[in-house]
PDB file of C-alpha atoms in Angstrom:
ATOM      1  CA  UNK A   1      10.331 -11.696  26.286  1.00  0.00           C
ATOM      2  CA  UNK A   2       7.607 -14.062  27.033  1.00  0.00           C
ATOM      3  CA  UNK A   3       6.514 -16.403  24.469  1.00  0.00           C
ATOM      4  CA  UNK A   4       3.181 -17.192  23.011  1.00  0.00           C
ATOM      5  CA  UNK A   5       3.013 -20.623  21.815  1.00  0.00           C
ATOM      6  CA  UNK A   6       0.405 -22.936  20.159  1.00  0.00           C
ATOM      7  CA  UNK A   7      -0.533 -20.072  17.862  1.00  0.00           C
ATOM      8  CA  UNK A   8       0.183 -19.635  14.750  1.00  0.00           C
ATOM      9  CA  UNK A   9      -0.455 -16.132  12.618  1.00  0.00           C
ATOM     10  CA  UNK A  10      -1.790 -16.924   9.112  1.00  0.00           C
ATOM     11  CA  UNK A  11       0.057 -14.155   6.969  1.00  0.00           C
ATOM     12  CA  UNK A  12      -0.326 -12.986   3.313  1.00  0.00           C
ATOM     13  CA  UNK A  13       3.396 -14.883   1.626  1.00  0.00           C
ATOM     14  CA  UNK A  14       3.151 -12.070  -1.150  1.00  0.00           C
ATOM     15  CA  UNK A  15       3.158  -9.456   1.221  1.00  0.00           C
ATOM     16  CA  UNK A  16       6.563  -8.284   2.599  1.00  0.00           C
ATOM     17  CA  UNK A  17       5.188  -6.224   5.276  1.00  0.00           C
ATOM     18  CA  UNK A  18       3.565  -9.513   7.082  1.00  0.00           C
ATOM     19  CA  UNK A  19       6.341 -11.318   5.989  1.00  0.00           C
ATOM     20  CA  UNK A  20       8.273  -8.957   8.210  1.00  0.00           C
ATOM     21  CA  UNK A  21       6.790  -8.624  11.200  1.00  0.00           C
ATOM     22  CA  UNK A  22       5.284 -12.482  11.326  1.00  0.00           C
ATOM     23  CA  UNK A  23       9.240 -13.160  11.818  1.00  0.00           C
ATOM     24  CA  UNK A  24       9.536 -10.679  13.641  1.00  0.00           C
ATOM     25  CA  UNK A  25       7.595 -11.754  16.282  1.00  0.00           C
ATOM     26  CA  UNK A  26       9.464 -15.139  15.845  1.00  0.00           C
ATOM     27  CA  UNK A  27      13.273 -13.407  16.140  1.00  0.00           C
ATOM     28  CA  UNK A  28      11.961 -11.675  19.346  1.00  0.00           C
ATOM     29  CA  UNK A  29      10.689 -14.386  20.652  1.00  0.00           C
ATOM     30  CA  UNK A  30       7.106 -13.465  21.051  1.00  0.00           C
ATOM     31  CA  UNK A  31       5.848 -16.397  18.895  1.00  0.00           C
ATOM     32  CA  UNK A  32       7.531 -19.746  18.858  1.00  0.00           C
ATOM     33  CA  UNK A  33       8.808 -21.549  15.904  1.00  0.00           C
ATOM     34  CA  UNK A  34       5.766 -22.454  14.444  1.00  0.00           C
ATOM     35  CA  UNK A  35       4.370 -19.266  15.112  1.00  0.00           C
ATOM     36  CA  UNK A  36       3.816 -18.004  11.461  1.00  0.00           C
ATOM     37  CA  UNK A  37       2.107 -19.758   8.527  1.00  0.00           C
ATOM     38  CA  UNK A  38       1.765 -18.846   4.971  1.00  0.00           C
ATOM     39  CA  UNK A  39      -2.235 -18.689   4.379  1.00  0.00           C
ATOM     40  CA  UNK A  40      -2.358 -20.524   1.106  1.00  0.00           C
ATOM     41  CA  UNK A  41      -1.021 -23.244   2.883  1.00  0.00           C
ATOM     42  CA  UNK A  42      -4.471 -23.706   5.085  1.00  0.00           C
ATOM     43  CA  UNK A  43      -5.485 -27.735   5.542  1.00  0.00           C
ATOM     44  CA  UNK A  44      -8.717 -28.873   4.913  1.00  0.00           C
ATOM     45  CA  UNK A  45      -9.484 -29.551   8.431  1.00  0.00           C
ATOM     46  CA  UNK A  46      -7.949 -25.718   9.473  1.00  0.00           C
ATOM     47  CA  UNK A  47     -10.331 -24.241   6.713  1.00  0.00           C
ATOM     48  CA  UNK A  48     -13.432 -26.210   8.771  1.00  0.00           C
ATOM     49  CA  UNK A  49     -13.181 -23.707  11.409  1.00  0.00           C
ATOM     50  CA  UNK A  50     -11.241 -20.800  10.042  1.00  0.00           C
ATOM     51  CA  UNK A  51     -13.190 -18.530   8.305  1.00  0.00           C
ATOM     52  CA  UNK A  52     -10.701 -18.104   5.392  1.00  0.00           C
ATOM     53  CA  UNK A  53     -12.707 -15.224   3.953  1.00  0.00           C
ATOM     54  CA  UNK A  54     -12.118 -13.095   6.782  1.00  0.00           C
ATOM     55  CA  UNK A  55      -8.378 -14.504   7.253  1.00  0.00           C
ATOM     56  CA  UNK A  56      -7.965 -13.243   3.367  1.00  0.00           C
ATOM     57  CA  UNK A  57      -8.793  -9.469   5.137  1.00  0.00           C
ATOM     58  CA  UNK A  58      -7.485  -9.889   8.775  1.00  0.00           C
ATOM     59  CA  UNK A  59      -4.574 -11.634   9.745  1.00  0.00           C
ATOM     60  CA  UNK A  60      -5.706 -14.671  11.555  1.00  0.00           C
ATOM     61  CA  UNK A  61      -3.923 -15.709  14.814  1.00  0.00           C
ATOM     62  CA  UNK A  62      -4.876 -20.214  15.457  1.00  0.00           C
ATOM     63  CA  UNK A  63      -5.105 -21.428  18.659  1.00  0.00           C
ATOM     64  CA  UNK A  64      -3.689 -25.061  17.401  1.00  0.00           C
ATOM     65  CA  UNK A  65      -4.910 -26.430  21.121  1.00  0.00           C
ATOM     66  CA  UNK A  66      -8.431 -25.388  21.327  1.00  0.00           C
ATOM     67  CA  UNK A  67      -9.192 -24.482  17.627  1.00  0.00           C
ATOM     68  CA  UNK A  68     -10.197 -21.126  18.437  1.00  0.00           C
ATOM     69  CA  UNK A  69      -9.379 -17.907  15.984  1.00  0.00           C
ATOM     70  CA  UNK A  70      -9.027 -14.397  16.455  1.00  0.00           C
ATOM     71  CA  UNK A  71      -8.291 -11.432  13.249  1.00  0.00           C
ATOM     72  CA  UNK A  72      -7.079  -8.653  12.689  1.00  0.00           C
ATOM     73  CA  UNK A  73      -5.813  -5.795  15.708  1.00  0.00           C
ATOM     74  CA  UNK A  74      -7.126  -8.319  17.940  1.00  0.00           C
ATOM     75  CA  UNK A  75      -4.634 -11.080  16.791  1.00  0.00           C
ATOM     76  CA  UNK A  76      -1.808  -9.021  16.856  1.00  0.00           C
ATOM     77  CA  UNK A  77      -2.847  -6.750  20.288  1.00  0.00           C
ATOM     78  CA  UNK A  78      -3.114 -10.726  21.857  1.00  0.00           C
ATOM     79  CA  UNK A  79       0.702 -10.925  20.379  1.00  0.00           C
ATOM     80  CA  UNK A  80       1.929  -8.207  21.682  1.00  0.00           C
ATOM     81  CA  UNK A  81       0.047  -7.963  25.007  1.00  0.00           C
ATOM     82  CA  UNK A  82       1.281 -11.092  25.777  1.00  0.00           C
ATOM     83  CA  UNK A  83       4.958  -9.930  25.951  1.00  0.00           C
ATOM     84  CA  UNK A  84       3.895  -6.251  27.024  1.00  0.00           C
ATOM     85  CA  UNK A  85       0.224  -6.313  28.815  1.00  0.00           C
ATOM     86  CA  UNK A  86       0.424  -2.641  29.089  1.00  0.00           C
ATOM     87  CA  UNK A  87       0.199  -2.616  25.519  1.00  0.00           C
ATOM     88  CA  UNK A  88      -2.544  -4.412  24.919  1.00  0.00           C
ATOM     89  CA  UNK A  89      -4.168  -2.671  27.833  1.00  0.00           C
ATOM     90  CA  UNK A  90      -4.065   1.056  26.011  1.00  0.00           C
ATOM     91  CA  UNK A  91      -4.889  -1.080  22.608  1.00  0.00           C
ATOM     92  CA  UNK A  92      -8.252  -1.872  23.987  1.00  0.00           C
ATOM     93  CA  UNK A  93      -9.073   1.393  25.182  1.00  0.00           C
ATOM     94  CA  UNK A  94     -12.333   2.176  22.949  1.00  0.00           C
ATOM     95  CA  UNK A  95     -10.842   5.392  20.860  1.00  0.00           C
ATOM     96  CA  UNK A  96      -7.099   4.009  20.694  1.00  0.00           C
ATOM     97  CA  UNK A  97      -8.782   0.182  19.144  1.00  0.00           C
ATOM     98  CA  UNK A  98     -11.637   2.283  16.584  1.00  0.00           C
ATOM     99  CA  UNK A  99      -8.502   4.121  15.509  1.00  0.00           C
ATOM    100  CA  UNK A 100      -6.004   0.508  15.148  1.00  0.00           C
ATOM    101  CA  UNK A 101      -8.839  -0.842  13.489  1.00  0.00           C
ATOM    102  CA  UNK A 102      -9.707   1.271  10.784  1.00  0.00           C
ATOM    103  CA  UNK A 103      -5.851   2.052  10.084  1.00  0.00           C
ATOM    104  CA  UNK A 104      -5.524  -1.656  10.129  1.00  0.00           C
ATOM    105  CA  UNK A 105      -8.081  -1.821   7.857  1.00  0.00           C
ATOM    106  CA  UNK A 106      -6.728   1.122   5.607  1.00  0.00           C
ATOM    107  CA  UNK A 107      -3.711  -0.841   5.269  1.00  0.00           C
ATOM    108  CA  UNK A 108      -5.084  -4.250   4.648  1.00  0.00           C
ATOM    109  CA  UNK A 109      -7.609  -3.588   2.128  1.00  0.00           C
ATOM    110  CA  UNK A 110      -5.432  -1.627  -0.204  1.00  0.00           C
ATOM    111  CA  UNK A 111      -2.025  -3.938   0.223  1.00  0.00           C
ATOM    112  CA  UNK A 112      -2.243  -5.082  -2.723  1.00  0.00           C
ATOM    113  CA  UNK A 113      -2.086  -1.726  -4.483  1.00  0.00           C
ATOM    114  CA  UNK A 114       0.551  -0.853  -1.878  1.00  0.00           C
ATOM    115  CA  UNK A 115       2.465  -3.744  -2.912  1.00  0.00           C
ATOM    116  CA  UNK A 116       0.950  -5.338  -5.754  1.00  0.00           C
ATOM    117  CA  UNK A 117       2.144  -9.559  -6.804  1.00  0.00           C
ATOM    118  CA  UNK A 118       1.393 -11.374  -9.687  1.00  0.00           C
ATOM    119  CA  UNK A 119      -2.020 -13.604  -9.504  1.00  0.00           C
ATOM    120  CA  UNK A 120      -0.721 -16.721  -9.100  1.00  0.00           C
ATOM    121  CA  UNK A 121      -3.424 -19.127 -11.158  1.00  0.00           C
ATOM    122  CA  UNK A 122      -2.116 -22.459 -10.004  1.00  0.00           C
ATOM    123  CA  UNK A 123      -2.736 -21.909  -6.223  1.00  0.00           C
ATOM    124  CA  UNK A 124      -6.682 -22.214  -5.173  1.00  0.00           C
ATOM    125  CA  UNK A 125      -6.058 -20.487  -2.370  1.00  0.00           C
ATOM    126  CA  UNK A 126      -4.424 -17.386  -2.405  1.00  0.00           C
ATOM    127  CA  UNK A 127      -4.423 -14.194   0.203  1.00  0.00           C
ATOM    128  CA  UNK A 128      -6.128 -11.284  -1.590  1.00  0.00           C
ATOM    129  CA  UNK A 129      -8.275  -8.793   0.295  1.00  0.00           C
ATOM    130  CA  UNK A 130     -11.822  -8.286  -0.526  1.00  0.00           C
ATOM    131  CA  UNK A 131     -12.481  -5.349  -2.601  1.00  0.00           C
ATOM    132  CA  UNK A 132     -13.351  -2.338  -0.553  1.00  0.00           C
ATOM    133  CA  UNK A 133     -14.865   0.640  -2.566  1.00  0.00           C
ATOM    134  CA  UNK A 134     -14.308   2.754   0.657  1.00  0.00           C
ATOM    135  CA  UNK A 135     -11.124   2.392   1.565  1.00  0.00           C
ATOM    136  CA  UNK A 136      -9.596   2.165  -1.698  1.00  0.00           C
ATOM    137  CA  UNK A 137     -10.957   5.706  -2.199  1.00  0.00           C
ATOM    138  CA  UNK A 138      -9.633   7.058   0.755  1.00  0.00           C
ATOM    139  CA  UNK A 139      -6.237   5.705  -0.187  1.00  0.00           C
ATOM    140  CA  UNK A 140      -6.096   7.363  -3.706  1.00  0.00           C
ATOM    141  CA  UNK A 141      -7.220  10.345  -1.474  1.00  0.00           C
ATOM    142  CA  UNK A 142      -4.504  10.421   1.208  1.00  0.00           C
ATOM    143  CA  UNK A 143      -2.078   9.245  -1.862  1.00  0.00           C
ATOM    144  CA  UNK A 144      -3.140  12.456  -4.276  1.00  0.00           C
ATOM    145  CA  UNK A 145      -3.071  14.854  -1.148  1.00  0.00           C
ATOM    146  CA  UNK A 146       0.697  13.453  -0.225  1.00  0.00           C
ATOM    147  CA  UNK A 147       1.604  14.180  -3.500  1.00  0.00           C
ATOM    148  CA  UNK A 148       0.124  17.103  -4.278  1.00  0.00           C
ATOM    149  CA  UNK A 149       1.888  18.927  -1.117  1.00  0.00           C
ATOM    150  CA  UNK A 150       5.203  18.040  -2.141  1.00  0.00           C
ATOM    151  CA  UNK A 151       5.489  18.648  -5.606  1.00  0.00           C
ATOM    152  CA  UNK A 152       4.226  22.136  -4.502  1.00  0.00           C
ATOM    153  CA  UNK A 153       6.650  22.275  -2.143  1.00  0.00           C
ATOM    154  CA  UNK A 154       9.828  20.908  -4.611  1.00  0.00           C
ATOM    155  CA  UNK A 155       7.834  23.018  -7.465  1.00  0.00           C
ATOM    156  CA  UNK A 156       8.576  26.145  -5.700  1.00  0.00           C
ATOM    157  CA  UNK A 157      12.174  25.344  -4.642  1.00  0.00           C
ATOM    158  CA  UNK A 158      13.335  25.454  -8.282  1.00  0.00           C
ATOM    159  CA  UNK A 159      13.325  28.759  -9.551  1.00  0.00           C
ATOM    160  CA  UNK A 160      12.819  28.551 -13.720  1.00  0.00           C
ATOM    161  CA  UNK A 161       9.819  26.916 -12.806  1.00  0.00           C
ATOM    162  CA  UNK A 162       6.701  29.196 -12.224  1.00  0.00           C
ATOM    163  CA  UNK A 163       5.535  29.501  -8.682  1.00  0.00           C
ATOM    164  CA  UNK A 164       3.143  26.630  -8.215  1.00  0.00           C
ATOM    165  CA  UNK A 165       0.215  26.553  -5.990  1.00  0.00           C
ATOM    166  CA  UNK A 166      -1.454  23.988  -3.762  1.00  0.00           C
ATOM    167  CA  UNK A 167      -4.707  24.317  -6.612  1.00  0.00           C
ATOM    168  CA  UNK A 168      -2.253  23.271  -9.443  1.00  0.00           C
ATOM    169  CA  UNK A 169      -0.205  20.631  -8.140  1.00  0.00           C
ATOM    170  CA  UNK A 170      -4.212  18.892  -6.982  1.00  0.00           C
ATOM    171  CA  UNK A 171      -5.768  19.592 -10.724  1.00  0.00           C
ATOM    172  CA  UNK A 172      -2.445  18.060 -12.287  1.00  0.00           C
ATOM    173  CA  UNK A 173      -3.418  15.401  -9.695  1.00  0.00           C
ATOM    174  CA  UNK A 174      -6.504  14.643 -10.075  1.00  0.00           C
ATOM    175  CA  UNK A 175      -5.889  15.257 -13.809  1.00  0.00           C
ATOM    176  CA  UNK A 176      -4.145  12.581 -14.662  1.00  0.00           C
ATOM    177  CA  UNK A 177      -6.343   9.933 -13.107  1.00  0.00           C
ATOM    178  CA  UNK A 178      -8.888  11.549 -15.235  1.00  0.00           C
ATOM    179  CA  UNK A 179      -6.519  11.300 -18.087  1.00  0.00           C
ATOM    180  CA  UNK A 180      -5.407   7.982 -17.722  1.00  0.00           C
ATOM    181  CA  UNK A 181      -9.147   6.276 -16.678  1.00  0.00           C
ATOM    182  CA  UNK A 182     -10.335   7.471 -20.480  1.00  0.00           C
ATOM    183  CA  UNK A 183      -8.045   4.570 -21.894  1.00  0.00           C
ATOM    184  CA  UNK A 184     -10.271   2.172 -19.532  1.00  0.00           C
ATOM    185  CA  UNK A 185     -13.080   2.774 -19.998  1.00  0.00           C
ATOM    186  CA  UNK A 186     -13.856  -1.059 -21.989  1.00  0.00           C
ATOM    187  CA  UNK A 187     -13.437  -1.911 -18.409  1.00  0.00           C
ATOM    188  CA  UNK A 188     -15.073  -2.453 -14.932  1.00  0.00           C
ATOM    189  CA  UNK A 189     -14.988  -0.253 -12.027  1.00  0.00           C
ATOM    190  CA  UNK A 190     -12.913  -2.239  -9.939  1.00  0.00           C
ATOM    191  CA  UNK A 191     -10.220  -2.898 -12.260  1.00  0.00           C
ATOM    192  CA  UNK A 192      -9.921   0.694 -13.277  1.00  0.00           C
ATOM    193  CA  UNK A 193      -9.975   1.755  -9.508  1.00  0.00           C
ATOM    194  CA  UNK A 194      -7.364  -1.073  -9.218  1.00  0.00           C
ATOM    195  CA  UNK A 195      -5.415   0.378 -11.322  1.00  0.00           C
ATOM    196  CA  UNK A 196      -5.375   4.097  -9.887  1.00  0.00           C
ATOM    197  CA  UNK A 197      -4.570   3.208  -6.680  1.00  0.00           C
ATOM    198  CA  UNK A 198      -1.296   1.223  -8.516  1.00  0.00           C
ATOM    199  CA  UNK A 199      -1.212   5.136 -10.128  1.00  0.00           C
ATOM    200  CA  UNK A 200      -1.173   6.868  -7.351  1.00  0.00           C
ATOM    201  CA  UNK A 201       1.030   4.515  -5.480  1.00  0.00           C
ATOM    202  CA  UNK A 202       3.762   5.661  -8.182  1.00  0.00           C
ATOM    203  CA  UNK A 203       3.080   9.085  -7.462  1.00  0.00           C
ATOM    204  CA  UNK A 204       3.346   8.614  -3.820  1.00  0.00           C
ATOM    205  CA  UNK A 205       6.483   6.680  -4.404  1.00  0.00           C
ATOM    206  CA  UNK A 206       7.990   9.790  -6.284  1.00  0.00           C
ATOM    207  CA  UNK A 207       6.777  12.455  -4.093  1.00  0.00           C
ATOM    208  CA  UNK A 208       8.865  10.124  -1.402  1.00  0.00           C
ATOM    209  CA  UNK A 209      11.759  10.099  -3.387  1.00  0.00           C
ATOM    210  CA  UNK A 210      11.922  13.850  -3.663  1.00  0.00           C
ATOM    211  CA  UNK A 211      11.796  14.453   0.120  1.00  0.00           C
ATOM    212  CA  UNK A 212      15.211  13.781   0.429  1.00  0.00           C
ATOM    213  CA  UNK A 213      16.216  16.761  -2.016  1.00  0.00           C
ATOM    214  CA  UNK A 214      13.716  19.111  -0.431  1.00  0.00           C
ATOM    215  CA  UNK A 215      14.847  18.107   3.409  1.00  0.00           C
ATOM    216  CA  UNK A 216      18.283  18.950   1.985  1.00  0.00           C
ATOM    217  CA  UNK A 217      17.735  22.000   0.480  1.00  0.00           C
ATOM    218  CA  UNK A 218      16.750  23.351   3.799  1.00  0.00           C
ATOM    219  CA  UNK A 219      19.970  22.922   5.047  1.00  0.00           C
ATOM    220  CA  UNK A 220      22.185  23.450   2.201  1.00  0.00           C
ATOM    221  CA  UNK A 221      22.278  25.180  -1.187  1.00  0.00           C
ATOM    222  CA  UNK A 222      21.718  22.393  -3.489  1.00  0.00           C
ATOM    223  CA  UNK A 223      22.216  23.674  -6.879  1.00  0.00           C
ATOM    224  CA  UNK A 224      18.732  23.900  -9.343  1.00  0.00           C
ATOM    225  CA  UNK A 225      20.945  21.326 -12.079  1.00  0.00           C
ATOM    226  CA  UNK A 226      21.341  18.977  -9.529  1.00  0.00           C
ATOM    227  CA  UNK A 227      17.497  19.112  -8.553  1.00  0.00           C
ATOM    228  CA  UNK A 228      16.516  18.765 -11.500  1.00  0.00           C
ATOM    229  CA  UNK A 229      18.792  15.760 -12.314  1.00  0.00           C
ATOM    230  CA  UNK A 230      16.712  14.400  -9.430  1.00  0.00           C
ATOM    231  CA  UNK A 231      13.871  14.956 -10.248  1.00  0.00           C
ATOM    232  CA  UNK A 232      14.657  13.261 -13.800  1.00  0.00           C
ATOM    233  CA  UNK A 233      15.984  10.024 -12.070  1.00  0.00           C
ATOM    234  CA  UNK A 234      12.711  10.236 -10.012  1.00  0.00           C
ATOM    235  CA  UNK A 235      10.662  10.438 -13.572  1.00  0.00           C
ATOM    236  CA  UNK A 236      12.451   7.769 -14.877  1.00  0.00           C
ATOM    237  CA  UNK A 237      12.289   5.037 -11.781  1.00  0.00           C
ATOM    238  CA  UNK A 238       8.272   6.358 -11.789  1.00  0.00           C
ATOM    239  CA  UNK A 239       8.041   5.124 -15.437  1.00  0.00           C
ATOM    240  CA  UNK A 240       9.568   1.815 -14.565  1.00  0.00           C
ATOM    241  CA  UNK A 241       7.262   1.090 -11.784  1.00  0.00           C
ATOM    242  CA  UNK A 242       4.758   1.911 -13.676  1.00  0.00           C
ATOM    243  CA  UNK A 243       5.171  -0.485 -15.883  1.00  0.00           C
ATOM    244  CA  UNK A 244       6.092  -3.101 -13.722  1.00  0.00           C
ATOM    245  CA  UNK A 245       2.838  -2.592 -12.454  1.00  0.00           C
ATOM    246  CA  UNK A 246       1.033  -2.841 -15.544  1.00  0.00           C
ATOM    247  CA  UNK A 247       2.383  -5.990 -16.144  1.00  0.00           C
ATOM    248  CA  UNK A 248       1.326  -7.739 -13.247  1.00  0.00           C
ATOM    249  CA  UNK A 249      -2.169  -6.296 -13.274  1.00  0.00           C
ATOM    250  CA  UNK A 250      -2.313  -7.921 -16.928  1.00  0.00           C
ATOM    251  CA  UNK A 251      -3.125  -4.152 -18.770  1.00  0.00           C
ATOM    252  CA  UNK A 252      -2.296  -2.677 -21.878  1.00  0.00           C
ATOM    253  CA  UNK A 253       1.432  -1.570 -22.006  1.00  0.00           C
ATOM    254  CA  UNK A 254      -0.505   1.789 -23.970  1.00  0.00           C
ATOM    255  CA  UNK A 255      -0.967   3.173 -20.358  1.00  0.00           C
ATOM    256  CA  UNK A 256       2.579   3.185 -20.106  1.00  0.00           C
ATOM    257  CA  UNK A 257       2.715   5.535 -22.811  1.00  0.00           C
ATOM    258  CA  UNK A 258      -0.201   7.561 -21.985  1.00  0.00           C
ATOM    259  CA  UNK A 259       1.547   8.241 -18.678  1.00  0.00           C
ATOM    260  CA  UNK A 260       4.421  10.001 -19.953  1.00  0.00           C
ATOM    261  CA  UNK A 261       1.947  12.209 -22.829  1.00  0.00           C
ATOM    262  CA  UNK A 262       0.124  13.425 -19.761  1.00  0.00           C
ATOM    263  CA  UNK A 263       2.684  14.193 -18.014  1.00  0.00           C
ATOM    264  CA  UNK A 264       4.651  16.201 -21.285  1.00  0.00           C
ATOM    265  CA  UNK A 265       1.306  17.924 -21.358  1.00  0.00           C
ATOM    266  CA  UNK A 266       1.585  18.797 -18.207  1.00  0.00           C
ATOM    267  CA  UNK A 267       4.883  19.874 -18.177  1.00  0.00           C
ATOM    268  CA  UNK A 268       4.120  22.161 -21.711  1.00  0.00           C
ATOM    269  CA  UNK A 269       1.065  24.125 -19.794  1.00  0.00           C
ATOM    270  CA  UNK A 270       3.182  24.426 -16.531  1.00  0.00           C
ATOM    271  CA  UNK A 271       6.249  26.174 -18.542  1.00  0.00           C
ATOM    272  CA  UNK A 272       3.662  27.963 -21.132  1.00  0.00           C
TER     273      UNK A 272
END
C-alpha cells in the first residue's frame, strides 16, 4: 500500500463515520501518522488559507508542504487513487464523480441528523454542516419511503393485523411528521426540519431493526408472539432514541410524549 504523506484530512471529531475511515486510511497505510486531524483543532495560520467554511461541509485534505487544499470526493478520490490509481481513474469519469458528489453531499449535509452530538458551546470552532434545505428534504424523503416499505412489508407478515397497504404505511408516515411539527410551530423552519430528519432517523432506525425478523421469516416460521415481542423491543429502543435526541437538540421533552399518542392513535385506527 503506498503511502500519501504530508497531508493531513481535516475530519468532523463528533462524527464516527470520519472518525472511522480517517484511521482507516492511517491502519492501511494510505495516510501516514499525521494523516488525520480533528477540524476544531485548525491554527490560525491553517485557517489563513483553508477555507474553513467549506472544510465544515467537505472534508478537507492539507497539503502541509505547499499549503494547497482540496474537499470533499476530490480529497478522498486523491487518497485512494494514490494507493489504487485505477480507482481514482473510474472516480473521475464525469457520471461516476456527479453521482460521488451528490451522494457525498447527501451524506454530509444531513450527518448531523444521521448522527446527531451535543453543541459543544465552549469550542469556537466546531464541524457542523451548513444547512441545506435540499438535501435535508430528500433525506426525510428517502428516510419516510425506507420506512414506509417495510412496515408494509412486517405489517402484512403478522396476521391479527389488517392487511396493510403501501398508501397506509406512507399517510401514517407522513402523518406523524405532520403530527409532531404542530407542537413546533413557536419555532423556525430549520429547527423544526432539524428535528424531523432526527424523526425520521428513528423511524429508519426501527424499520432497520425489523429487517432481521422479516429476512427470517422467509426462511423459517417465526411465531406471530415472538414478532410481536420484536416489534415491542423495537418501539421501546425507538422511544429511547427519541429522546436522546431531544435532549441534545435542546427541545421540549413533550415531543417525547406526543410521539407515543400518535403512534397509540395510530395503532387504535389501524386495529379499528
Amino acid at each position: 500500500m503506498k503511502t500519501l504523506t504530508n497531508q493531513t484530512l481535516l475530519y468532523d471529531e463528533d462524527c464516527p463515520l470520519c472518525r472511522v475511515y480517517t484511521s482507516g486510511f492511517i491502519k492501511a497505510g494510505m495516510l501516514d501518522e499525521n494523516g488525520k486531524k480533528p477540524y476544531c483543532q485548525l491554527s490560525d495560520e491553517e485557517q489563513n488559507f483553508i477555507d474553513v467554511q467549506r472544510a465544515s461541509n467537505e472534508i478537507a485534505l492539507v497539503d502541509n508542504e505547499n499549503k494547497t487544499v482540496i474537499y470533499g470526493i476530490d480529497s478522498l478520490l486523491k487518497v485512494i487513487g494514490f494507493s489504487f490509481p485505477w480507482m481514482e481513474t473510474i472516480g473521475n469519469l464525469k457520471p461516476i464523480k456527479f453521482f460521488l458528489k451528490k451522494l457525498y453531499s447527501f451524506i454530509s449535509y444531513n450527518r448531523k441528523v444521521i448522527i446527531p452530538s451535543k453543541i459543544k458551546k465552549e469550542i469556537k470552532l466546531q464541524c457542523i454542516p451548513d444547512f441545506n434545505y435540499q438535501y435535508r428534504i430528500l433525506y426525510i424523503l428517502f428516510a419516510t419511503t425506507i420506512t414506509t416499505i417495510v412496515l408494509y412489508k412486517f405489517s402484512n407478515s403478522i396476521t391479527i393485523l389488517p392487511k396493510s397497504t403501501i398508501a397506509r404505511e406512507l399517510i401514517l408516515a407522513f402523518g406523524q411528521i405532520v403530527f409532531q411539527s404542530l407542537f413546533l410551530m413557536k419555532f423556525d423552519k430549520k429547527i423544526i426540519l432539524n428535528y424531523i430528519g432526527n424523526l425520521m432517523t428513528v423511524s429508519l432506525m426501527g424499520s432497520l431493526l425489523l429487517l432481521p425478523m422479516l429476512i427470517l421469516n422467509l426462511i423459517f416460521n417465526i411465531s406471530e408472539s415472538l414478532t410481536l415481542g420484536w416489534f415491542g423491543i423495537t418501539v421501546l429502543l425507538m422511544f429511547v432514541e427519541h429522546s436522546r435526541r431531544i435532549k441534545l437538540l435542546e427541545l421540549p421533552f413533550y415531543l417525547s410524549i406526543t410521539w407515543v399518542i400518535y403512534r397509540i392513535i395510530a395503532l387504535t385506527i389501524i386495529l379499528n
